Every structure is written in C-alpha cells, then in structure tokens.
Amino acid sequence: MLLYMGSISLTQQLDYYSLVHDQLVQQLGSTPAQTHLANSLFLVVIGSNDLLDYFNKDSNVSKKYTPSQYVHLMASTLKQFIKRLYGLGARKFVVIGVGVIGCCPEQRMQNNDTSRCNEEANYWSTKYNIRLKSLLKELKLESHDLTHSYFATYRAMNALIRDPQSYGIVEIKEACCGLGTLNADMPCLPISNVCSNRSDYLFWDLYHPTEMVSHMFADLIYQGSPRFTLPVNVEHLVHM
C-alpha cells in the first residue's frame, strides 16, 4: 500500500538516533550528554499502521502470522527497540497506545454493514495495548531509572465514539475528506469531497482523526487523569 511505502524501518530510525547520540557526546561530553538525554522525552507512536496493514483485505502479513503471533511480534520488537534507546541514554518515554482502529472509515468498509466497526481489528488492538502496558512494566523492573507515560488512546477514542455529543462531535463514521461510501474509497486528495465543518467529525480521512480530536488527545496526554494517562501524565513526567 502507498500508505507504507515512505516509512522508515525501526532499525533505520535507531541507526539515525545512534548517530545523533554520538554527535551529542562529541559536542557536549559524555556526562553532560547523558544528563541531557536523561531529561529528554522520547515519544513512541507506533502500532496502528501495523495492525491496519494486517487487517486490510489485501493483507499479505495475515498469511504469514496468526493475529496472536503478529501482536506478540509487534510487542517483542518494540521492547527491543526501547531497550536499545535506553542503552543510548533515553530514560523518559511517552508511549501512545493504539486506538479503536476497527472503527475508522477504512475498516468499516471491510464490513457489509458499514454502520458496524471491524470488531476483530478492535479485539486485537486491545490485546496489543495490554501487551504494550505489560512490556512497559517489565522494562521498569529491569531498569529502575526508566520512567514512562502511557496514553490509553483506545479508551479515549472509545469514550468519544460512545458519547460523541458530549465532545461536540456529530459524525463518527464518515471521513471529512474523501470520496465514495463513508468518504473512504480513497485518501484525501485534491479531487476529494471535503466536509463543510471538519470540527463536527471524528475522522479527517480513512484513518486519521481531525485536528480538533487530535487537540483533545494532546491535552489528555499532557494533563490527563490516570483514566487516560498512566502511571503519570506528561506534565508530571517532565518534572520527574
């Protein structure tokens, strides 16, 4: 899919960061560089595209792994990624969980009844999030100076889907920008239809939330209660 063609692999991203790490050590010295990195926030936002790829109707990945195997592979790969970042000085992590991906317009289109979410995709999203929280606890036990803030995207998004009016949302199924059924036959392009009031919508395009919803989530990540950000929010994490 074109969605993934421009992505940079985790291994390559780590290699790039390793170069930055070495440059900081050269410029600042070893101890000041470590102090700087230990006080920096490392934002980890990953998993949604992997699961969307798996549950795409033309998926090749689903032919190689069962959902359980795939979720385990995602989590174990991420754990090694964070451990390597830790070895290169990272101590504070902001980790974003996977949202209710089965309810995005693209996944609704997988059903004959587009009013329904793809419940299988949602089920395995919750399973991945459970594994993600577990591995963060494991890492904390292995490295006591590692701290993190986990944002429960699924819980926040599900609250909005269940009671959209309370959040000022009118449309939770159809994308604001696109073409065809649910505006989900293709991505947001110059030829696409665009809704007149995007703040009424949960989804901007086939997959992504609108700017207003993203602002809601950003506020929760920074100042949210333990219902959504745990064990601490980012505001607290910064001062730890």
PDB file of C-alpha atoms in Angstrom:
ATOM      1  CA  MET A   1       0.000   0.000   0.000  1.00  0.00           C
ATOM      2  CA  LEU A   2       1.145   3.550  -0.706  1.00  0.00           C
ATOM      3  CA  LEU A   3       0.482   4.391   2.930  1.00  0.00           C
ATOM      4  CA  TYR A   4       3.563   2.469   3.995  1.00  0.00           C
ATOM      5  CA  MET A   5       5.930   2.970   1.063  1.00  0.00           C
ATOM      6  CA  GLY A   6       7.596   6.031   2.558  1.00  0.00           C
ATOM      7  CA  SER A   7       8.057   4.649   6.057  1.00  0.00           C
ATOM      8  CA  ILE A   8      11.452   4.278   7.722  1.00  0.00           C
ATOM      9  CA  SER A   9      12.072   0.969   9.459  1.00  0.00           C
ATOM     10  CA  LEU A  10      12.608   0.847  13.224  1.00  0.00           C
ATOM     11  CA  THR A  11      16.148  -0.384  12.663  1.00  0.00           C
ATOM     12  CA  GLN A  12      16.944   2.575  10.423  1.00  0.00           C
ATOM     13  CA  GLN A  13      15.375   5.034  12.858  1.00  0.00           C
ATOM     14  CA  LEU A  14      17.543   3.625  15.644  1.00  0.00           C
ATOM     15  CA  ASP A  15      20.622   3.882  13.459  1.00  0.00           C
ATOM     16  CA  TYR A  16      19.814   7.547  12.807  1.00  0.00           C
ATOM     17  CA  TYR A  17      19.344   8.191  16.520  1.00  0.00           C
ATOM     18  CA  SER A  18      22.633   6.435  17.274  1.00  0.00           C
ATOM     19  CA  LEU A  19      24.381   8.964  15.026  1.00  0.00           C
ATOM     20  CA  VAL A  20      22.693  11.847  16.873  1.00  0.00           C
ATOM     21  CA  HIS A  21      23.692  10.304  20.200  1.00  0.00           C
ATOM     22  CA  ASP A  22      27.335  10.071  19.167  1.00  0.00           C
ATOM     23  CA  GLN A  23      27.324  13.670  17.922  1.00  0.00           C
ATOM     24  CA  LEU A  24      25.885  14.895  21.238  1.00  0.00           C
ATOM     25  CA  VAL A  25      28.596  13.051  23.162  1.00  0.00           C
ATOM     26  CA  GLN A  26      31.256  14.632  20.962  1.00  0.00           C
ATOM     27  CA  GLN A  27      29.795  18.131  21.312  1.00  0.00           C
ATOM     28  CA  LEU A  28      28.808  18.104  24.997  1.00  0.00           C
ATOM     29  CA  GLY A  29      30.985  15.426  26.528  1.00  0.00           C
ATOM     30  CA  SER A  30      29.814  12.091  27.868  1.00  0.00           C
ATOM     31  CA  THR A  31      28.309  13.152  31.231  1.00  0.00           C
ATOM     32  CA  PRO A  32      26.525  16.323  30.030  1.00  0.00           C
ATOM     33  CA  ALA A  33      25.155  14.412  27.025  1.00  0.00           C
ATOM     34  CA  GLN A  34      23.794  11.674  29.294  1.00  0.00           C
ATOM     35  CA  THR A  35      22.188  14.288  31.565  1.00  0.00           C
ATOM     36  CA  HIS A  36      20.600  15.978  28.561  1.00  0.00           C
ATOM     37  CA  LEU A  37      19.221  12.718  27.171  1.00  0.00           C
ATOM     38  CA  ALA A  38      18.021  11.500  30.567  1.00  0.00           C
ATOM     39  CA  ASN A  39      15.880  14.654  30.851  1.00  0.00           C
ATOM     40  CA  SER A  40      14.577  14.430  27.282  1.00  0.00           C
ATOM     41  CA  LEU A  41      11.236  12.929  26.288  1.00  0.00           C
ATOM     42  CA  PHE A  42      11.208  10.100  23.762  1.00  0.00           C
ATOM     43  CA  LEU A  43       7.838   9.857  22.041  1.00  0.00           C
ATOM     44  CA  VAL A  44       6.906   6.386  20.781  1.00  0.00           C
ATOM     45  CA  VAL A  45       3.895   6.328  18.450  1.00  0.00           C
ATOM     46  CA  ILE A  46       3.719   3.017  16.646  1.00  0.00           C
ATOM     47  CA  GLY A  47       1.411   0.074  16.036  1.00  0.00           C
ATOM     48  CA  SER A  48      -1.698   1.434  14.313  1.00  0.00           C
ATOM     49  CA  ASN A  49      -0.363   1.109  10.777  1.00  0.00           C
ATOM     50  CA  ASP A  50       0.953  -2.377  11.531  1.00  0.00           C
ATOM     51  CA  LEU A  51      -2.486  -3.535  12.646  1.00  0.00           C
ATOM     52  CA  LEU A  52      -4.258  -1.722   9.815  1.00  0.00           C
ATOM     53  CA  ASP A  53      -1.929  -3.470   7.404  1.00  0.00           C
ATOM     54  CA  TYR A  54      -2.723  -6.826   8.984  1.00  0.00           C
ATOM     55  CA  PHE A  55      -6.492  -6.327   8.802  1.00  0.00           C
ATOM     56  CA  ASN A  56      -6.505  -4.852   5.313  1.00  0.00           C
ATOM     57  CA  LYS A  57      -8.485  -7.062   2.932  1.00  0.00           C
ATOM     58  CA  ASP A  58      -5.425  -7.417   0.644  1.00  0.00           C
ATOM     59  CA  SER A  59      -3.014  -8.105   3.504  1.00  0.00           C
ATOM     60  CA  ASN A  60      -0.029 -10.368   2.899  1.00  0.00           C
ATOM     61  CA  VAL A  61       1.033 -10.208   6.545  1.00  0.00           C
ATOM     62  CA  SER A  62      -2.062 -12.083   7.695  1.00  0.00           C
ATOM     63  CA  LYS A  63      -0.991 -15.002   5.504  1.00  0.00           C
ATOM     64  CA  LYS A  64       2.267 -15.332   7.463  1.00  0.00           C
ATOM     65  CA  TYR A  65       1.071 -14.893  11.058  1.00  0.00           C
ATOM     66  CA  THR A  66      -1.988 -15.517  13.184  1.00  0.00           C
ATOM     67  CA  PRO A  67      -3.257 -12.364  14.930  1.00  0.00           C
ATOM     68  CA  SER A  68      -1.795 -13.616  18.220  1.00  0.00           C
ATOM     69  CA  GLN A  69       1.620 -14.252  16.654  1.00  0.00           C
ATOM     70  CA  TYR A  70       1.598 -10.865  14.987  1.00  0.00           C
ATOM     71  CA  VAL A  71       0.699  -8.951  18.162  1.00  0.00           C
ATOM     72  CA  HIS A  72       3.425 -10.833  20.038  1.00  0.00           C
ATOM     73  CA  LEU A  73       5.930  -9.968  17.304  1.00  0.00           C
ATOM     74  CA  MET A  74       4.945  -6.284  17.406  1.00  0.00           C
ATOM     75  CA  ALA A  75       5.344  -6.111  21.188  1.00  0.00           C
ATOM     76  CA  SER A  76       8.628  -8.027  21.363  1.00  0.00           C
ATOM     77  CA  THR A  77      10.109  -5.907  18.567  1.00  0.00           C
ATOM     78  CA  LEU A  78       9.082  -2.709  20.335  1.00  0.00           C
ATOM     79  CA  LYS A  79      10.553  -3.917  23.615  1.00  0.00           C
ATOM     80  CA  GLN A  80      13.942  -4.440  21.979  1.00  0.00           C
ATOM     81  CA  PHE A  81      13.624  -1.014  20.336  1.00  0.00           C
ATOM     82  CA  ILE A  82      13.040   0.709  23.703  1.00  0.00           C
ATOM     83  CA  LYS A  83      15.856  -1.257  25.327  1.00  0.00           C
ATOM     84  CA  ARG A  84      18.249  -0.077  22.648  1.00  0.00           C
ATOM     85  CA  LEU A  85      17.094   3.513  23.127  1.00  0.00           C
ATOM     86  CA  TYR A  86      17.681   3.074  26.846  1.00  0.00           C
ATOM     87  CA  GLY A  87      21.201   1.869  26.107  1.00  0.00           C
ATOM     88  CA  LEU A  88      21.734   5.086  24.164  1.00  0.00           C
ATOM     89  CA  GLY A  89      20.704   7.330  27.045  1.00  0.00           C
ATOM     90  CA  ALA A  90      16.904   7.522  26.862  1.00  0.00           C
ATOM     91  CA  ARG A  91      15.152   7.415  30.243  1.00  0.00           C
ATOM     92  CA  LYS A  92      11.748   9.109  29.816  1.00  0.00           C
ATOM     93  CA  PHE A  93       9.282   7.605  27.351  1.00  0.00           C
ATOM     94  CA  VAL A  94       5.882   8.832  26.216  1.00  0.00           C
ATOM     95  CA  VAL A  95       4.172   5.789  24.693  1.00  0.00           C
ATOM     96  CA  ILE A  96       0.933   6.125  22.734  1.00  0.00           C
ATOM     97  CA  GLY A  97      -1.387   3.122  22.646  1.00  0.00           C
ATOM     98  CA  VAL A  98      -3.306   2.003  19.579  1.00  0.00           C
ATOM     99  CA  GLY A  99      -6.776   3.474  19.075  1.00  0.00           C
ATOM    100  CA  VAL A 100     -10.087   1.927  18.068  1.00  0.00           C
ATOM    101  CA  ILE A 101      -8.753   1.191  14.603  1.00  0.00           C
ATOM    102  CA  GLY A 102     -11.634  -1.098  13.660  1.00  0.00           C
ATOM    103  CA  CYS A 103     -13.961   1.925  13.722  1.00  0.00           C
ATOM    104  CA  CYS A 104     -12.048   4.068  11.234  1.00  0.00           C
ATOM    105  CA  PRO A 105     -13.843   4.536   7.879  1.00  0.00           C
ATOM    106  CA  GLU A 106     -11.446   2.231   6.017  1.00  0.00           C
ATOM    107  CA  GLN A 107     -12.103  -0.630   8.438  1.00  0.00           C
ATOM    108  CA  ARG A 108     -15.874  -0.075   8.462  1.00  0.00           C
ATOM    109  CA  MET A 109     -15.711  -0.587   4.710  1.00  0.00           C
ATOM    110  CA  GLN A 110     -14.469  -4.137   5.365  1.00  0.00           C
ATOM    111  CA  ASN A 111     -17.985  -4.995   6.620  1.00  0.00           C
ATOM    112  CA  ASN A 112     -21.111  -5.435   4.547  1.00  0.00           C
ATOM    113  CA  ASP A 113     -22.783  -3.211   7.135  1.00  0.00           C
ATOM    114  CA  THR A 114     -20.710  -0.010   7.269  1.00  0.00           C
ATOM    115  CA  SER A 115     -22.556   1.118  10.395  1.00  0.00           C
ATOM    116  CA  ARG A 116     -20.557  -1.507  12.288  1.00  0.00           C
ATOM    117  CA  CYS A 117     -16.887  -1.462  13.266  1.00  0.00           C
ATOM    118  CA  ASN A 118     -14.450  -4.234  12.411  1.00  0.00           C
ATOM    119  CA  GLU A 119     -14.635  -5.945  15.797  1.00  0.00           C
ATOM    120  CA  GLU A 120     -11.785  -8.348  15.071  1.00  0.00           C
ATOM    121  CA  ALA A 121      -9.427  -5.435  14.445  1.00  0.00           C
ATOM    122  CA  ASN A 122     -10.623  -3.787  17.656  1.00  0.00           C
ATOM    123  CA  TYR A 123     -10.176  -7.000  19.628  1.00  0.00           C
ATOM    124  CA  TRP A 124      -6.551  -7.374  18.604  1.00  0.00           C
ATOM    125  CA  SER A 125      -5.930  -3.670  19.153  1.00  0.00           C
ATOM    126  CA  THR A 126      -6.936  -4.150  22.794  1.00  0.00           C
ATOM    127  CA  LYS A 127      -4.737  -7.253  23.026  1.00  0.00           C
ATOM    128  CA  TYR A 128      -1.764  -5.307  21.692  1.00  0.00           C
ATOM    129  CA  ASN A 129      -2.380  -2.470  24.148  1.00  0.00           C
ATOM    130  CA  ILE A 130      -2.481  -4.951  27.038  1.00  0.00           C
ATOM    131  CA  ARG A 131       0.833  -6.412  25.897  1.00  0.00           C
ATOM    132  CA  LEU A 132       2.258  -2.918  25.457  1.00  0.00           C
ATOM    133  CA  LYS A 133       1.419  -1.915  29.044  1.00  0.00           C
ATOM    134  CA  SER A 134       2.854  -5.200  30.278  1.00  0.00           C
ATOM    135  CA  LEU A 135       6.170  -4.733  28.500  1.00  0.00           C
ATOM    136  CA  LEU A 136       6.485  -1.217  29.915  1.00  0.00           C
ATOM    137  CA  LYS A 137       6.151  -2.683  33.426  1.00  0.00           C
ATOM    138  CA  GLU A 138       8.739  -5.339  32.542  1.00  0.00           C
ATOM    139  CA  LEU A 139      11.164  -2.682  31.351  1.00  0.00           C
ATOM    140  CA  LYS A 140      10.655  -0.694  34.547  1.00  0.00           C
ATOM    141  CA  LEU A 141      11.554  -3.756  36.619  1.00  0.00           C
ATOM    142  CA  GLU A 142      14.669  -4.329  34.511  1.00  0.00           C
ATOM    143  CA  SER A 143      15.760  -0.665  34.597  1.00  0.00           C
ATOM    144  CA  HIS A 144      14.576   1.243  37.648  1.00  0.00           C
ATOM    145  CA  ASP A 145      15.547   4.677  36.270  1.00  0.00           C
ATOM    146  CA  LEU A 146      13.323   4.201  33.212  1.00  0.00           C
ATOM    147  CA  THR A 147      10.056   6.154  33.501  1.00  0.00           C
ATOM    148  CA  HIS A 148       7.119   6.424  31.152  1.00  0.00           C
ATOM    149  CA  SER A 149       3.711   7.892  30.478  1.00  0.00           C
ATOM    150  CA  TYR A 150       1.301   5.656  28.569  1.00  0.00           C
ATOM    151  CA  PHE A 151      -1.682   7.205  26.788  1.00  0.00           C
ATOM    152  CA  ALA A 152      -4.727   4.928  26.520  1.00  0.00           C
ATOM    153  CA  THR A 153      -5.780   6.069  23.050  1.00  0.00           C
ATOM    154  CA  TYR A 154      -8.299   3.243  22.740  1.00  0.00           C
ATOM    155  CA  ARG A 155     -10.099   4.258  25.925  1.00  0.00           C
ATOM    156  CA  ALA A 156     -10.151   7.957  24.991  1.00  0.00           C
ATOM    157  CA  MET A 157     -11.343   7.258  21.458  1.00  0.00           C
ATOM    158  CA  ASN A 158     -13.954   4.761  22.621  1.00  0.00           C
ATOM    159  CA  ALA A 159     -15.376   7.305  25.063  1.00  0.00           C
ATOM    160  CA  LEU A 160     -15.776   9.729  22.189  1.00  0.00           C
ATOM    161  CA  ILE A 161     -17.431   7.122  19.939  1.00  0.00           C
ATOM    162  CA  ARG A 162     -19.877   6.073  22.673  1.00  0.00           C
ATOM    163  CA  ASP A 163     -20.932   9.627  23.539  1.00  0.00           C
ATOM    164  CA  PRO A 164     -19.867  11.956  20.712  1.00  0.00           C
ATOM    165  CA  GLN A 165     -22.283  14.760  21.631  1.00  0.00           C
ATOM    166  CA  SER A 166     -20.511  15.295  24.951  1.00  0.00           C
ATOM    167  CA  TYR A 167     -17.369  16.130  22.981  1.00  0.00           C
ATOM    168  CA  GLY A 168     -19.039  18.256  20.322  1.00  0.00           C
ATOM    169  CA  ILE A 169     -18.786  15.565  17.644  1.00  0.00           C
ATOM    170  CA  VAL A 170     -21.638  14.912  15.209  1.00  0.00           C
ATOM    171  CA  GLU A 171     -20.231  12.359  12.734  1.00  0.00           C
ATOM    172  CA  ILE A 172     -18.209   9.344  13.965  1.00  0.00           C
ATOM    173  CA  LYS A 173     -18.389   7.032  10.932  1.00  0.00           C
ATOM    174  CA  GLU A 174     -17.778   9.044   7.784  1.00  0.00           C
ATOM    175  CA  ALA A 175     -14.483  10.759   6.943  1.00  0.00           C
ATOM    176  CA  CYS A 176     -14.482  14.512   6.431  1.00  0.00           C
ATOM    177  CA  CYS A 177     -12.289  14.282   3.329  1.00  0.00           C
ATOM    178  CA  GLY A 178     -12.507  11.597   0.638  1.00  0.00           C
ATOM    179  CA  LEU A 179     -14.795  10.042  -1.945  1.00  0.00           C
ATOM    180  CA  GLY A 180     -17.411   7.311  -2.090  1.00  0.00           C
ATOM    181  CA  THR A 181     -19.060   5.401   0.745  1.00  0.00           C
ATOM    182  CA  LEU A 182     -18.122   6.981   4.099  1.00  0.00           C
ATOM    183  CA  ASN A 183     -15.707   9.113   2.035  1.00  0.00           C
ATOM    184  CA  ALA A 184     -13.451   6.065   2.371  1.00  0.00           C
ATOM    185  CA  ASP A 185     -13.000   4.846  -1.197  1.00  0.00           C
ATOM    186  CA  MET A 186      -9.733   6.761  -1.449  1.00  0.00           C
ATOM    187  CA  PRO A 187      -7.438   9.012   0.623  1.00  0.00           C
ATOM    188  CA  CYS A 188      -7.892  12.764   0.934  1.00  0.00           C
ATOM    189  CA  LEU A 189      -6.750  14.146  -2.434  1.00  0.00           C
ATOM    190  CA  PRO A 190      -7.288  17.428  -4.332  1.00  0.00           C
ATOM    191  CA  ILE A 191     -10.270  15.824  -6.113  1.00  0.00           C
ATOM    192  CA  SER A 192     -11.891  14.690  -2.839  1.00  0.00           C
ATOM    193  CA  ASN A 193     -15.045  15.966  -1.216  1.00  0.00           C
ATOM    194  CA  VAL A 194     -14.381  17.942   1.973  1.00  0.00           C
ATOM    195  CA  CYS A 195     -16.974  18.418   4.702  1.00  0.00           C
ATOM    196  CA  SER A 196     -18.135  21.952   5.454  1.00  0.00           C
ATOM    197  CA  ASN A 197     -17.371  21.766   9.194  1.00  0.00           C
ATOM    198  CA  ARG A 198     -14.487  19.443   9.996  1.00  0.00           C
ATOM    199  CA  SER A 199     -14.824  20.047  13.748  1.00  0.00           C
ATOM    200  CA  ASP A 200     -18.072  18.033  13.609  1.00  0.00           C
ATOM    201  CA  TYR A 201     -16.150  14.916  12.540  1.00  0.00           C
ATOM    202  CA  LEU A 202     -14.156  12.293  14.375  1.00  0.00           C
ATOM    203  CA  PHE A 203     -12.176  11.253  11.299  1.00  0.00           C
ATOM    204  CA  TRP A 204     -10.430  13.534   8.835  1.00  0.00           C
ATOM    205  CA  ASP A 205      -9.705  10.799   6.278  1.00  0.00           C
ATOM    206  CA  LEU A 206      -9.769   6.998   6.051  1.00  0.00           C
ATOM    207  CA  TYR A 207      -7.636   6.560   9.177  1.00  0.00           C
ATOM    208  CA  HIS A 208      -6.723   9.783  10.974  1.00  0.00           C
ATOM    209  CA  PRO A 209      -8.680  11.880  13.479  1.00  0.00           C
ATOM    210  CA  THR A 210      -9.482  15.511  12.753  1.00  0.00           C
ATOM    211  CA  GLU A 211      -7.409  18.353  14.134  1.00  0.00           C
ATOM    212  CA  MET A 212      -9.956  19.044  16.877  1.00  0.00           C
ATOM    213  CA  VAL A 213      -9.882  15.431  18.092  1.00  0.00           C
ATOM    214  CA  SER A 214      -6.085  15.433  17.949  1.00  0.00           C
ATOM    215  CA  HIS A 215      -6.103  18.544  20.166  1.00  0.00           C
ATOM    216  CA  MET A 216      -8.327  16.711  22.662  1.00  0.00           C
ATOM    217  CA  PHE A 217      -5.924  13.803  22.757  1.00  0.00           C
ATOM    218  CA  ALA A 218      -2.890  16.088  23.075  1.00  0.00           C
ATOM    219  CA  ASP A 219      -4.465  17.771  26.108  1.00  0.00           C
ATOM    220  CA  LEU A 220      -5.141  14.381  27.691  1.00  0.00           C
ATOM    221  CA  ILE A 221      -1.600  13.200  27.014  1.00  0.00           C
ATOM    222  CA  TYR A 222      -0.158  16.274  28.696  1.00  0.00           C
ATOM    223  CA  GLN A 223      -2.574  16.859  31.576  1.00  0.00           C
ATOM    224  CA  GLY A 224      -4.945  13.886  31.578  1.00  0.00           C
ATOM    225  CA  SER A 225      -6.128  11.902  34.580  1.00  0.00           C
ATOM    226  CA  PRO A 226      -4.999   8.319  35.324  1.00  0.00           C
ATOM    227  CA  ARG A 227      -8.086   7.191  33.427  1.00  0.00           C
ATOM    228  CA  PHE A 228      -6.240   8.029  30.210  1.00  0.00           C
ATOM    229  CA  THR A 229      -2.568   8.628  31.074  1.00  0.00           C
ATOM    230  CA  LEU A 230      -0.743   6.272  33.383  1.00  0.00           C
ATOM    231  CA  PRO A 231       1.080   5.925  35.635  1.00  0.00           C
ATOM    232  CA  VAL A 232       1.586   9.687  35.175  1.00  0.00           C
ATOM    233  CA  ASN A 233       0.765  12.273  32.534  1.00  0.00           C
ATOM    234  CA  VAL A 234       3.448  14.056  30.522  1.00  0.00           C
ATOM    235  CA  GLU A 235       3.302  17.203  32.642  1.00  0.00           C
ATOM    236  CA  HIS A 236       4.278  15.079  35.642  1.00  0.00           C
ATOM    237  CA  LEU A 237       6.818  13.036  33.690  1.00  0.00           C
ATOM    238  CA  VAL A 238       8.704  16.169  32.649  1.00  0.00           C
ATOM    239  CA  HIS A 239       9.404  17.026  36.291  1.00  0.00           C
ATOM    240  CA  MET A 240      10.414  13.550  37.414  1.00  0.00           C
TER     241      MET A 240
END
